[in-house]
CSV table of C-alpha atoms and ligand atoms in Angstrom, one decimal:
chain,number,residue,atom,x,y,z
C,1,MET,CA,-9.3,-43.2,234.0
C,2,ASP,CA,-12.5,-45.3,234.1
C,3,LYS,CA,-12.5,-48.3,236.4
C,4,LEU,CA,-13.2,-50.6,233.5
C,5,ALA,CA,-10.1,-49.3,231.6
C,6,ALA,CA,-8.0,-49.8,234.7
C,7,GLU,CA,-9.3,-53.4,235.1
C,8,LEU,CA,-8.4,-54.1,231.4
C,9,ASN,CA,-5.0,-52.5,231.8
C,10,ALA,CA,-4.3,-54.6,235.0
C,11,VAL,CA,-4.5,-57.8,232.9
C,12,ILE,CA,-1.8,-56.7,230.5
C,13,GLU,CA,0.3,-54.2,232.4
C,14,ASN,CA,3.2,-56.7,232.8
C,15,LYS,CA,3.2,-57.5,229.1
C,16,PRO,CA,5.1,-55.8,226.3
C,17,VAL,CA,1.8,-54.9,224.5
C,18,TYR,CA,0.9,-52.6,227.4
C,19,ARG,CA,4.0,-50.5,226.6
C,20,LEU,CA,2.8,-50.1,223.0
C,21,LEU,CA,-0.6,-48.7,223.9
C,22,SER,CA,-1.2,-45.0,223.3
C,23,ASP,CA,-2.6,-42.7,226.0
C,24,LEU,CA,-6.0,-43.2,224.4
C,25,GLY,CA,-5.4,-46.9,224.1
C,26,ARG,CA,-4.9,-47.1,227.8
C,27,ARG,CA,-8.0,-45.1,228.6
C,28,MET,CA,-10.2,-47.1,226.2
C,29,TYR,CA,-12.6,-49.7,227.5
C,30,PHE,CA,-15.9,-51.2,226.4
C,31,PRO,CA,-18.8,-50.0,228.6
C,32,LYS,CA,-21.1,-52.5,230.2
C,33,GLY,CA,-24.2,-50.2,230.0
C,34,ILE,CA,-26.8,-50.6,227.3
C,35,ILE,CA,-25.1,-53.3,225.2
C,36,SER,CA,-24.6,-55.8,228.0
C,37,GLN,CA,-28.1,-55.1,229.5
C,38,SER,CA,-29.6,-55.7,226.0
C,39,ALA,CA,-27.6,-59.0,225.7
C,40,GLU,CA,-28.9,-60.1,229.1
C,41,ALA,CA,-32.5,-59.2,228.0
C,42,ARG,CA,-32.1,-61.1,224.7
C,43,LYS,CA,-31.3,-64.2,226.8
C,44,ASP,CA,-33.8,-63.8,229.7
C,45,ALA,CA,-36.6,-61.3,228.8
C,46,TYR,CA,-39.2,-63.9,227.8
C,47,LYS,CA,-42.1,-61.5,228.0
C,48,TYR,CA,-41.2,-58.1,226.5
C,49,ASN,CA,-37.8,-56.9,225.5
C,50,ALA,CA,-37.9,-53.1,225.9
C,51,THR,CA,-34.2,-52.6,225.8
C,52,ILE,CA,-33.5,-52.2,222.1
C,53,GLY,CA,-33.2,-48.8,220.3
C,54,MET,CA,-34.9,-50.1,217.3
C,55,ALA,CA,-38.6,-50.3,216.2
C,56,MET,CA,-39.8,-53.9,216.3
C,57,GLU,CA,-42.9,-55.7,215.2
C,58,ASP,CA,-43.6,-59.5,215.4
C,59,GLY,CA,-40.0,-60.1,216.4
C,60,GLN,CA,-38.5,-58.4,213.3
C,61,THR,CA,-37.4,-54.9,212.7
C,62,MET,CA,-39.9,-52.6,211.2
C,63,PHE,CA,-39.1,-51.2,207.8
C,64,ILE,CA,-40.0,-48.9,204.9
C,65,PRO,CA,-41.5,-51.3,202.2
C,66,SER,CA,-39.9,-49.3,199.3
C,67,MET,CA,-36.5,-50.2,200.9
C,68,ARG,CA,-37.4,-53.7,202.0
C,69,LYS,CA,-38.4,-54.8,198.5
C,70,LEU,CA,-35.0,-54.0,197.0
C,71,VAL,CA,-33.2,-57.0,198.6
C,72,ASN,CA,-34.5,-60.5,198.4
C,73,GLY,CA,-32.8,-63.3,200.3
C,74,LEU,CA,-32.4,-61.4,203.6
C,75,SER,CA,-34.8,-61.1,206.4
C,76,ALA,CA,-35.8,-57.6,207.5
C,77,SER,CA,-33.6,-58.0,210.6
C,78,GLU,CA,-30.7,-59.2,208.5
C,79,MET,CA,-31.0,-55.9,206.6
C,80,PHE,CA,-32.0,-53.3,209.1
C,81,ALA,CA,-31.1,-54.3,212.6
C,82,TYR,CA,-28.0,-53.2,214.4
C,83,ALA,CA,-25.1,-55.7,214.3
C,84,PRO,CA,-23.1,-56.5,217.5
C,85,THR,CA,-20.3,-54.1,218.1
C,86,ALA,CA,-17.6,-56.6,217.2
C,87,GLY,CA,-19.6,-57.8,214.2
C,88,LEU,CA,-21.8,-60.8,213.4
C,89,PRO,CA,-20.3,-63.8,215.2
C,90,GLU,CA,-20.9,-66.1,212.2
C,91,LEU,CA,-19.0,-63.8,209.8
C,92,ARG,CA,-16.2,-63.5,212.3
C,93,GLN,CA,-16.0,-67.3,212.5
C,94,ILE,CA,-16.1,-67.9,208.7
C,95,TRP,CA,-13.5,-65.2,208.2
C,96,MET,CA,-11.3,-66.8,210.8
C,97,MET,CA,-11.7,-70.2,209.1
C,98,GLU,CA,-10.8,-68.7,205.7
C,99,MET,CA,-7.8,-66.9,207.2
C,100,ILE,CA,-6.5,-70.3,208.5
C,101,ARG,CA,-7.2,-72.0,205.1
C,102,LYS,CA,-5.3,-69.3,203.3
C,103,ASN,CA,-2.5,-69.2,205.9
C,104,PRO,CA,-2.1,-72.8,207.0
C,105,SER,CA,0.8,-72.0,209.3
C,106,LEU,CA,-1.8,-70.3,211.6
C,107,VAL,CA,-3.4,-73.6,212.4
C,108,LYS,CA,-1.7,-74.2,215.7
C,109,LYS,CA,-1.1,-70.5,216.6
C,110,LYS,CA,-3.1,-68.4,218.9
C,111,VAL,CA,-4.6,-65.2,217.4
C,112,SER,CA,-7.7,-63.3,218.4
C,113,MET,CA,-11.0,-63.7,216.6
C,114,PRO,CA,-11.2,-61.2,213.8
C,115,ILE,CA,-13.2,-58.1,214.8
C,116,ILE,CA,-15.3,-56.5,212.2
C,117,THR,CA,-14.6,-52.9,211.1
C,118,SER,CA,-16.2,-50.5,208.7
C,119,GLY,CA,-13.6,-51.2,206.0
C,120,LEU,CA,-9.8,-51.4,206.2
C,121,THR,CA,-9.3,-47.7,206.7
C,122,HIS,CA,-11.4,-47.9,209.8
C,123,GLY,CA,-9.3,-50.8,211.0
C,124,LEU,CA,-6.1,-48.8,210.5
C,125,SER,CA,-7.6,-45.9,212.3
C,126,ILE,CA,-8.6,-48.0,215.3
C,127,VAL,CA,-5.1,-49.4,215.5
C,128,SER,CA,-3.8,-45.9,215.3
C,129,ASP,CA,-6.2,-44.8,218.1
C,130,LEU,CA,-5.1,-47.6,220.4
C,131,PHE,CA,-1.4,-47.7,219.7
C,132,VAL,CA,-0.2,-44.5,218.1
C,133,GLY,CA,0.4,-41.3,220.1
C,134,GLU,CA,2.0,-37.9,219.4
C,135,ASN,CA,5.6,-38.3,218.2
C,136,ASP,CA,5.5,-42.0,218.1
C,137,ASP,CA,7.6,-43.5,215.3
C,138,VAL,CA,5.7,-45.2,212.5
C,139,ILE,CA,7.8,-46.6,209.8
C,140,THR,CA,6.7,-47.8,206.4
C,141,PRO,CA,8.4,-48.4,203.0
C,142,ASN,CA,8.7,-45.2,200.9
C,143,MET,CA,6.0,-46.5,198.5
C,144,PHE,CA,2.8,-46.4,200.5
C,145,TRP,CA,-0.9,-45.7,200.4
C,146,GLY,CA,-1.2,-41.9,200.8
C,147,ASN,CA,-4.0,-42.2,203.4
C,148,TYR,CA,-1.5,-43.5,205.9
C,149,LYS,CA,-0.4,-39.9,206.4
C,150,LEU,CA,-3.8,-38.7,207.4
C,151,ILE,CA,-4.4,-41.7,209.6
C,152,PHE,CA,-1.1,-41.8,211.5
C,153,ASN,CA,0.3,-38.3,211.1
C,154,VAL,CA,-2.6,-35.9,210.9
C,155,LEU,CA,-5.0,-37.7,213.2
C,156,HIS,CA,-2.5,-39.0,215.8
C,157,LYS,CA,0.6,-36.7,215.2
C,158,ALA,CA,2.9,-39.7,214.8
C,159,LYS,CA,6.2,-39.2,213.0
C,160,VAL,CA,5.9,-41.2,209.8
C,161,ASP,CA,9.4,-42.2,208.6
C,162,THR,CA,10.0,-44.2,205.4
C,163,PHE,CA,12.8,-46.5,204.1
C,164,ALA,CA,13.5,-47.5,200.6
C,165,LEU,CA,11.1,-50.3,199.6
C,166,PHE,CA,13.6,-51.8,197.1
C,167,ASP,CA,17.4,-52.3,197.3
C,168,ASP,CA,19.6,-51.9,194.3
C,169,ASN,CA,18.6,-55.3,193.0
C,170,TYR,CA,15.0,-54.4,193.2
C,171,HIS,CA,14.3,-56.8,196.2
C,172,PHE,CA,12.6,-55.8,199.4
C,173,ASN,CA,15.1,-53.8,201.3
C,174,ALA,CA,15.0,-55.5,204.7
C,175,ASP,CA,18.4,-53.9,205.6
C,176,ALA,CA,17.0,-50.4,205.1
C,177,MET,CA,14.0,-51.4,207.2
C,178,GLU,CA,16.2,-52.7,210.0
C,179,GLU,CA,18.6,-49.7,209.9
C,180,THR,CA,15.5,-47.3,210.2
C,181,ILE,CA,14.1,-49.3,213.1
C,182,LYS,CA,17.5,-49.1,214.9
C,183,LYS,CA,17.4,-45.3,214.6
C,184,MET,CA,14.0,-45.0,216.3
C,185,GLY,CA,13.1,-44.9,220.0
C,186,LYS,CA,12.3,-48.0,222.0
C,187,LYS,CA,8.7,-48.2,220.7
C,188,VAL,CA,8.3,-48.6,217.0
C,189,VAL,CA,5.2,-49.1,214.8
C,190,ILE,CA,6.0,-50.8,211.5
C,191,LEU,CA,3.5,-50.7,208.8
C,192,LEU,CA,3.8,-53.3,206.0
C,193,ASN,CA,1.4,-53.6,203.1
C,194,PHE,CA,1.6,-56.6,200.7
C,195,PRO,CA,0.6,-56.7,197.9
C,196,ASN,CA,1.8,-53.1,198.0
C,197,ASN,CA,-0.2,-50.1,196.9
C,198,PRO,CA,1.1,-48.4,194.7
C,199,THR,CA,3.8,-50.7,193.3
C,200,GLY,CA,1.9,-54.1,193.2
C,201,TYR,CA,4.9,-55.8,194.9
C,202,SER,CA,4.8,-58.7,197.3
C,203,PRO,CA,7.9,-60.3,198.7
C,204,SER,CA,9.2,-63.8,197.9
C,205,THR,CA,9.3,-66.4,200.6
C,206,ALA,CA,13.0,-65.7,201.2
C,207,GLU,CA,12.4,-62.0,201.4
C,208,GLN,CA,9.6,-62.4,203.8
C,209,GLN,CA,11.8,-64.6,206.0
C,210,GLN,CA,14.5,-61.8,205.9
C,211,ILE,CA,11.9,-59.3,207.0
C,212,VAL,CA,10.8,-61.5,209.9
C,213,GLN,CA,14.4,-62.2,211.0
C,214,ALA,CA,15.2,-58.5,210.9
C,215,LEU,CA,12.2,-57.7,213.1
C,216,VAL,CA,13.0,-60.5,215.5
C,217,ARG,CA,16.6,-59.2,215.8
C,218,GLN,CA,15.3,-55.8,216.6
C,219,ALA,CA,12.8,-57.2,219.2
C,220,ASP,CA,15.7,-59.1,220.7
C,221,SER,CA,17.7,-55.9,221.0
C,222,GLY,CA,14.9,-54.5,223.2
C,223,LYS,CA,12.6,-52.7,220.8
C,224,ASP,CA,8.9,-52.9,221.5
C,225,MET,CA,7.3,-53.3,218.1
C,226,LEU,CA,3.8,-53.2,216.8
C,227,VAL,CA,3.7,-54.6,213.2
C,228,ILE,CA,0.6,-53.7,211.3
C,229,CYS,CA,0.1,-56.0,208.3
C,230,ASP,CA,-2.2,-54.2,205.8
C,231,ASP,CA,-3.4,-57.2,203.7
C,232,SER,CA,-5.9,-55.2,201.7
C,233,TYR,CA,-5.1,-57.0,198.4
C,234,PHE,CA,-4.4,-60.4,200.0
C,235,GLY,CA,-4.7,-63.3,197.6
C,236,LEU,CA,-4.0,-61.4,194.4
C,237,PHE,CA,-0.7,-63.2,193.9
C,238,PHE,CA,0.3,-63.7,190.3
C,239,GLU,CA,3.7,-65.3,190.5
C,240,ASP,CA,4.8,-68.6,192.2
C,241,ILE,CA,7.8,-67.1,193.8
C,242,ILE,CA,5.7,-64.8,196.0
C,243,GLU,CA,5.0,-65.9,199.6
C,244,HIS,CA,1.3,-66.7,199.5
C,245,GLN,CA,0.9,-66.5,203.3
C,246,SER,CA,0.6,-63.2,205.1
C,247,ILE,CA,3.6,-62.1,207.1
C,248,PHE,CA,1.2,-61.9,210.0
C,249,ALA,CA,1.2,-65.7,210.2
C,250,SER,CA,4.9,-65.6,210.9
C,251,LEU,CA,4.9,-62.6,213.2
C,252,CYS,CA,2.0,-63.6,215.5
C,253,ASP,CA,4.3,-66.0,217.4
C,254,ALA,CA,7.7,-64.6,216.5
C,255,HIS,CA,8.8,-62.8,219.7
C,256,ASP,CA,7.4,-61.5,223.0
C,257,ASN,CA,8.2,-57.9,222.0
C,258,ILE,CA,6.4,-58.2,218.7
C,259,THR,CA,2.6,-57.6,218.6
C,260,ALA,CA,1.2,-58.2,215.2
C,261,VAL,CA,-2.1,-56.9,213.8
C,262,LYS,CA,-3.7,-58.1,210.6
C,263,ILE,CA,-5.9,-55.6,208.9
C,264,ASP,CA,-7.7,-57.3,206.1
C,265,GLY,CA,-11.2,-57.3,204.7
C,266,ALA,CA,-13.9,-57.9,202.2
C,267,THR,CA,-13.3,-54.6,200.4
C,268,LYS,CA,-10.9,-55.9,197.7
C,269,GLU,CA,-10.9,-59.6,198.5
C,270,GLU,CA,-14.6,-60.0,198.0
C,271,LEU,CA,-15.1,-57.2,195.6
C,272,VAL,CA,-17.4,-55.2,197.8
C,273,TRP,CA,-15.6,-51.8,198.0
C,274,GLY,CA,-18.7,-49.8,199.1
C,275,PHE,CA,-19.9,-52.3,201.7
C,276,ARG,CA,-17.3,-51.1,204.2
C,277,THR,CA,-16.4,-54.4,205.9
C,278,GLY,CA,-13.0,-55.1,207.2
C,279,PHE,CA,-11.4,-57.1,210.0
C,280,ILE,CA,-8.8,-56.6,212.7
C,281,THR,CA,-7.0,-59.7,214.1
C,282,TYR,CA,-4.3,-59.6,216.9
C,283,GLY,CA,-1.5,-62.0,217.6
C,284,GLY,CA,1.7,-62.0,219.6
C,285,LYS,CA,3.9,-64.6,221.3
C,286,ALA,CA,3.2,-62.9,224.7
C,287,LEU,CA,-0.5,-62.5,224.1
C,288,ASP,CA,-2.5,-65.2,225.9
C,289,ASP,CA,-6.4,-65.5,225.8
C,290,ALA,CA,-6.8,-62.9,228.6
C,291,ALA,CA,-4.6,-60.3,226.8
C,292,LEU,CA,-6.3,-60.9,223.5
C,293,SER,CA,-9.6,-60.4,225.1
C,294,VAL,CA,-8.4,-57.0,226.5
C,295,LEU,CA,-7.4,-56.0,223.0
C,296,GLU,CA,-10.7,-57.1,221.7
C,297,LYS,CA,-12.6,-55.0,224.3
C,298,LYS,CA,-10.4,-51.9,223.7
C,299,THR,CA,-11.1,-52.3,219.9
C,300,MET,CA,-14.8,-52.6,220.6
C,301,GLY,CA,-14.5,-49.4,222.7
C,302,SER,CA,-13.0,-47.6,219.8
C,303,ILE,CA,-15.7,-48.9,217.4
C,304,ARG,CA,-18.4,-48.0,219.9
C,305,SER,CA,-17.1,-44.5,220.3
C,306,THR,CA,-16.8,-43.8,216.6
C,307,VAL,CA,-19.2,-45.7,214.3
C,308,SER,CA,-20.9,-47.6,217.1
C,309,THR,CA,-21.5,-50.7,214.9
C,310,CYS,CA,-20.7,-51.6,211.3
C,311,SER,CA,-23.2,-52.1,208.5
C,312,THR,CA,-25.5,-55.2,209.1
C,313,ILE,CA,-26.7,-55.6,205.5
C,314,SER,CA,-23.1,-55.7,204.2
C,315,GLN,CA,-22.1,-58.3,206.8
C,316,ASN,CA,-25.1,-60.6,206.0
C,317,ILE,CA,-24.5,-60.4,202.3
C,318,ILE,CA,-20.8,-61.3,202.7
C,319,LEU,CA,-21.7,-64.1,205.1
C,320,LYS,CA,-24.3,-65.7,202.9
C,321,GLY,CA,-22.1,-65.2,199.8
C,322,MET,CA,-19.1,-66.9,201.5
C,323,ARG,CA,-21.4,-69.8,202.6
C,324,SER,CA,-22.4,-70.5,199.0
C,325,ILE,CA,-21.1,-73.8,197.6
C,326,THR,CA,-19.8,-72.0,194.5
C,327,TYR,CA,-18.1,-69.2,196.4
C,328,HIS,CA,-14.5,-70.5,196.1
C,329,GLN,CA,-14.9,-71.3,192.5
C,330,GLU,CA,-16.4,-67.8,191.8
C,331,LYS,CA,-13.6,-66.2,193.7
C,332,ALA,CA,-10.9,-68.1,191.8
C,333,ALA,CA,-12.5,-67.0,188.6
C,334,VAL,CA,-12.1,-63.3,189.6
C,335,VAL,CA,-8.5,-63.8,190.6
C,336,ALA,CA,-7.8,-65.5,187.3
C,337,LYS,CA,-9.4,-62.6,185.4
C,338,ILE,CA,-7.2,-60.0,187.2
C,339,LYS,CA,-4.2,-62.3,186.7
C,340,GLY,CA,-5.0,-62.3,183.0
C,341,ARG,CA,-4.8,-58.5,183.0
C,342,TYR,CA,-1.5,-58.7,185.0
C,343,MET,CA,0.0,-61.1,182.4
C,344,GLN,CA,-0.9,-58.6,179.6
C,345,VAL,CA,0.6,-55.7,181.5
C,346,LYS,CA,3.8,-57.7,182.1
C,347,LYS,CA,4.0,-58.5,178.4
C,348,ALA,CA,3.5,-54.8,177.5
C,349,VAL,CA,6.0,-53.6,180.0
C,350,GLN,CA,8.6,-56.2,178.8
C,351,ALA,CA,8.1,-54.9,175.3
C,352,MET,CA,8.5,-51.2,176.2
C,353,PRO,CA,10.8,-49.5,173.8
C,354,ALA,CA,14.1,-48.3,175.2
C,355,ASP,CA,13.5,-44.6,174.4
C,356,VAL,CA,10.4,-44.4,176.6
C,357,PRO,CA,11.4,-42.3,179.7
C,358,LEU,CA,9.8,-44.7,182.1
C,359,VAL,CA,11.0,-47.5,184.3
C,360,ALA,CA,8.6,-50.0,185.6
C,361,MET,CA,9.1,-50.8,189.3
C,362,PRO,CA,8.8,-54.5,190.2
C,363,PHE,CA,5.2,-55.8,190.4
C,364,ASN,CA,3.8,-59.3,190.8
C,365,SER,CA,0.5,-58.9,192.6
C,366,GLY,CA,-2.5,-56.8,193.6
C,367,TYR,CA,-4.2,-54.1,191.5
C,368,PHE,CA,-1.4,-51.8,190.5
C,369,MET,CA,1.9,-51.2,188.8
C,370,THR,CA,4.0,-48.1,189.1
C,371,PHE,CA,6.4,-46.4,186.7
C,372,VAL,CA,9.3,-44.2,187.7
C,373,VAL,CA,9.0,-41.2,185.4
C,374,LYS,CA,12.3,-39.9,184.2
C,375,LYS,CA,12.8,-36.2,183.4
C,376,ILE,CA,9.3,-35.4,182.0
C,377,GLY,CA,7.5,-35.2,185.5
C,378,ALA,CA,4.8,-37.6,186.6
C,379,GLU,CA,2.2,-35.0,187.0
C,380,ASN,CA,2.9,-33.6,183.5
C,381,LEU,CA,2.5,-37.1,182.1
C,382,ARG,CA,-0.7,-37.7,184.0
C,383,LYS,CA,-2.2,-34.4,182.8
C,384,TYR,CA,-1.0,-35.1,179.2
C,385,LEU,CA,-2.5,-38.5,179.2
C,386,LEU,CA,-5.8,-37.2,180.4
C,387,GLU,CA,-6.0,-34.1,178.1
C,388,HIS,CA,-4.7,-35.7,174.9
C,389,TYR,CA,-5.8,-39.3,175.2
C,390,GLY,CA,-8.6,-39.4,177.7
C,391,ILE,CA,-6.6,-41.8,180.0
C,392,GLY,CA,-6.7,-41.4,183.8
C,393,THR,CA,-3.8,-42.5,185.9
C,394,ILE,CA,-2.4,-41.4,189.3
C,395,SER,CA,0.7,-39.4,189.8
C,396,ILE,CA,2.5,-39.7,193.1
C,397,GLY,CA,4.8,-36.7,193.7
C,398,ASP,CA,6.6,-35.9,190.5
C,399,LYS,CA,8.4,-39.1,190.1
C,400,PHE,CA,5.8,-41.9,190.0
C,401,LEU,CA,2.9,-42.8,187.9
C,402,ARG,CA,0.5,-45.5,189.2
C,403,VAL,CA,-1.6,-47.5,186.8
C,404,ALA,CA,-4.5,-49.6,188.2
C,405,PHE,CA,-4.7,-52.4,185.7
C,406,SER,CA,-7.4,-54.0,187.9
C,407,SER,CA,-9.9,-51.5,186.4
C,408,VAL,CA,-9.1,-52.0,182.7
C,409,ASP,CA,-10.5,-54.7,180.6
C,410,ILE,CA,-8.0,-57.2,179.3
C,411,ASN,CA,-8.6,-56.3,175.7
C,412,ASN,CA,-7.7,-52.7,176.4
C,413,ILE,CA,-4.4,-53.3,178.3
C,414,HIS,CA,-2.2,-53.4,175.2
C,415,ASP,CA,-3.7,-50.1,174.0
C,416,LEU,CA,-3.5,-48.5,177.4
C,417,PHE,CA,0.2,-49.2,177.8
C,418,GLY,CA,1.0,-48.5,174.2
C,419,THR,CA,-0.6,-45.1,174.7
C,420,ILE,CA,1.2,-44.4,177.9
C,421,PHE,CA,4.5,-45.1,176.2
C,422,LYS,CA,3.6,-42.9,173.2
C,423,ALA,CA,2.6,-40.0,175.5
C,424,ALA,CA,5.8,-40.3,177.6
C,425,ARG,CA,7.8,-40.3,174.4
C,426,GLU,CA,6.0,-37.2,173.0
C,427,LEU,CA,6.5,-35.4,176.3
C,428,GLY,CA,10.2,-36.3,176.3
C,429,ARG,CA,10.9,-34.9,172.8
B,501,LIG,C1,-3.1,-50.3,201.0
B,501,LIG,C2,-4.5,-50.0,201.3
B,501,LIG,N1,-4.9,-50.1,202.6
B,501,LIG,C3,-6.2,-49.8,203.0
B,501,LIG,C4,-7.1,-49.4,202.0
B,501,LIG,C5,-8.5,-49.1,202.5
B,501,LIG,O1,-9.5,-50.0,202.2
B,501,LIG,P1,-11.0,-49.7,202.6
B,501,LIG,O2,-11.7,-49.2,201.3
B,501,LIG,O3,-11.6,-51.0,203.0
B,501,LIG,O4,-11.1,-48.7,203.7
B,501,LIG,C6,-6.8,-49.3,200.7
B,501,LIG,C7,-7.8,-48.9,199.7
B,501,LIG,O5,-7.5,-48.4,198.6
B,501,LIG,C8,-5.4,-49.6,200.3
B,501,LIG,O6,-5.0,-49.5,199.1
């Protein structure tokens, strides 16, 4: 093990978070080498700075004019230069401020500065690197984003176990979650995603409290838990009953044995899917500044060893966009537009004729809703919709059909759902 890794580990080895680290997580560190020597040079090399692996001219990065002319409003360096490993400090700061504005209960709580990743998948993958090892237990509701399997099971050989997302009354099944945790070993990784992909479900305030209480009970009973909060679709809440603060805000000071990680980002929240900009934020009752700084360094080590740094132009566009005085207003307009589509979907689903062999699972947020497909097979229905009606949907196994209403114009929602019902009826005949 490198001396720097050992030094980092020494800071946290008496804390529960140390027990959560994977073998790779323990070996990970952020090297001092080029990055810190460059930082020293940026500060003190007043004559020539010959440390940087970039081509410079007159204090700016050099560039290909055909590329430069495509973007106005950014300097050449804001487009082409490397960003720091943990991301642009100003963007990390503004994301933190927004996180607190959107989750006011975080105001007096201690969490790390958000670290910038190359999208949320990258954030999940880093957490998996640092905390998930072979045969570790990762549990998540049975309706989950399919890529979790690649990230946790294929890459890191964890055992991914699921519990029923809903109970018989179609509420979040906190009991099933707790029973599943009980059956696992001492270390458990819990992966929660609200608004959920694929169902479009977010818990109510009461349900969220039940989840937190169940996790605290399990922490009390001696489990070491890492709770990953995948907040990809955060903010797209369309009903008042939903808890509008992330569960991360409750978990980050809930119990010494709970380490919470918030994975969120600009991808869906700021409508910049291809920019590849996400964030990782750590919190935990037993995590003081020194421990948070260790997690930050290990995270930077993971970034440095995979993508090295994340896209600079993306970070600068997001930063400048978020600084605009009309930003909040523009963002509210987008949420209102998607909410309008959601309301149409809700109306269509409520009016679904009884002989349609579909059952809509509860949905109240996010981009999607999912049908349980009875008897006719979800993959059959998907193909039938595509071949006969030119409509694309996603089948999940043979039981579920996911519809992304986020990507369909409001004027077409009625027709879309009417056609899905018609097709399902035709197949059921
Ligand atoms: C639940 C969930 N998590 C993470 C992601 C990944 O987001 P990104 O495109 O930023 O990697 C997605 C994208 O579809 C998602 O649905």
